[in-house]
C-alpha positions as a printed Julia matrix, in Angstrom:
124×3 Matrix{Float64}:
   0.19   0.14    0.03
   0.94   3.48   -0.89
  -0.35   5.0     2.38
  -2.4    7.28    0.1
  -5.53   5.38    0.79
  -7.19   4.67    3.68
  -7.68   0.38    3.78
 -11.57  -0.71    3.09
 -11.9    2.11    0.25
 -12.82   1.91   -3.29
 -10.51   4.52   -4.76
 -13.19   6.99   -5.46
 -13.0   10.93   -5.71
 -16.33  12.98   -5.19
 -15.71  16.04   -6.26
 -18.47  18.8    -4.66
 -18.99  22.49   -6.64
 -20.27  24.76   -4.64
 -22.79  26.17   -6.4
 -23.39  30.35   -6.43
 -25.88  31.68   -4.13
 -28.93  32.15   -6.22
 -29.96  35.85   -5.45
 -26.74  36.91   -7.51
 -27.28  34.87  -10.13
 -30.92  36.32  -10.62
 -29.68  39.63  -10.48
 -27.26  39.53  -13.2
 -30.02  37.95  -14.79
 -32.53  40.69  -14.41
 -29.68  43.32  -15.11
 -28.96  42.07  -18.74
 -33.07  41.02  -19.12
 -33.38  45.15  -18.92
 -31.23  45.3   -22.46
 -33.47  42.29  -23.68
 -36.75  43.85  -22.63
 -35.53  47.44  -24.4
 -35.0   45.22  -27.42
 -38.45  44.06  -27.13
 -39.81  47.86  -26.57
 -38.16  48.78  -30.31
 -39.39  45.91  -31.59
 -43.14  46.53  -30.52
 -42.12  50.86  -31.36
 -40.93  49.24  -35.09
 -44.41  47.5   -35.09
 -46.69  50.27  -33.93
 -44.45  52.9   -35.85
 -44.64  51.18  -39.3
 -47.99  50.38  -39.48
 -48.95  53.93  -38.68
 -46.54  54.81  -41.44
 -48.38  52.37  -43.9
 -51.56  53.98  -42.51
 -50.33  57.36  -43.33
 -49.6   55.96  -47.06
 -52.85  54.55  -47.36
 -52.06  51.25  -47.05
 -51.12  48.27  -44.63
 -48.95  45.81  -43.69
 -48.5   42.74  -45.86
 -48.9   39.33  -44.28
 -44.8   38.9   -44.6
 -44.57  42.51  -42.44
 -46.37  41.29  -40.06
 -44.9   37.89  -39.6
 -41.33  39.51  -39.9
 -42.25  42.48  -37.12
 -43.9   40.4   -34.76
 -41.13  37.36  -35.3
 -38.54  40.82  -34.46
 -40.67  41.16  -30.89
 -40.46  37.76  -29.74
 -37.16  36.92  -30.56
 -35.45  38.71  -27.19
 -38.13  36.4   -24.91
 -36.85  33.53  -26.91
 -33.33  34.2   -27.05
 -33.41  35.39  -23.29
 -35.02  31.98  -22.17
 -32.56  29.79  -23.56
 -29.67  32.16  -22.67
 -30.79  31.84  -18.91
 -31.56  28.23  -19.84
 -27.87  27.69  -20.2
 -26.68  29.5   -17.69
 -28.7   28.55  -14.92
 -26.27  26.67  -13.13
 -22.72  28.29  -14.23
 -20.73  30.47  -12.59
 -21.28  34.2   -12.76
 -18.97  34.92  -15.55
 -20.25  32.09  -17.66
 -23.45  33.46  -16.45
 -23.2   37.01  -17.63
 -21.46  35.83  -20.24
 -23.88  33.59  -22.27
 -26.87  36.4   -21.68
 -24.62  38.92  -23.17
 -23.66  36.66  -26.68
 -27.22  36.16  -26.8
 -28.2   40.13  -26.51
 -25.16  40.38  -29.23
 -27.3   37.7   -31.48
 -30.13  39.34  -31.04
 -28.8   42.72  -32.07
 -27.54  41.41  -34.92
 -30.59  39.9   -35.86
 -32.67  42.98  -35.44
 -29.94  44.81  -37.38
 -30.5   42.21  -40.55
 -34.41  41.88  -40.18
 -33.92  46.43  -40.68
 -31.71  46.24  -43.31
 -33.18  43.35  -45.67
 -36.63  44.06  -45.05
 -36.89  47.57  -45.73
 -40.18  49.58  -45.37
 -41.26  48.37  -49.33
 -41.29  44.88  -48.61
 -43.41  45.14  -45.17
 -46.4   47.0   -46.7
 -48.61  45.87  -49.18
């Protein structure tokens, strides 16, 4: 015997990982969630604003336009839920980084939606 293991035990080592306090994880998620909420607010503003602009031109949003604008409203909510779920039992930094990467993805997709589908494609 080498003296490293006590007699009668099998060589199993269990590592207990300490979980971060739940309130800190929720604080991080809520703080970054405010930026996601701002993206939702912007998307709702685009939906209402483009609808009013189309009405002022004596036309309306097309079905495709409604789909794109509603997708833009739902996108930040879905990405936040996914990022929160992926980072729920991780360390502080990993959770914050996961939420920030999701926020960057939402910003890139929202910009891409605005660039690709201009007002001309969204109205009938």
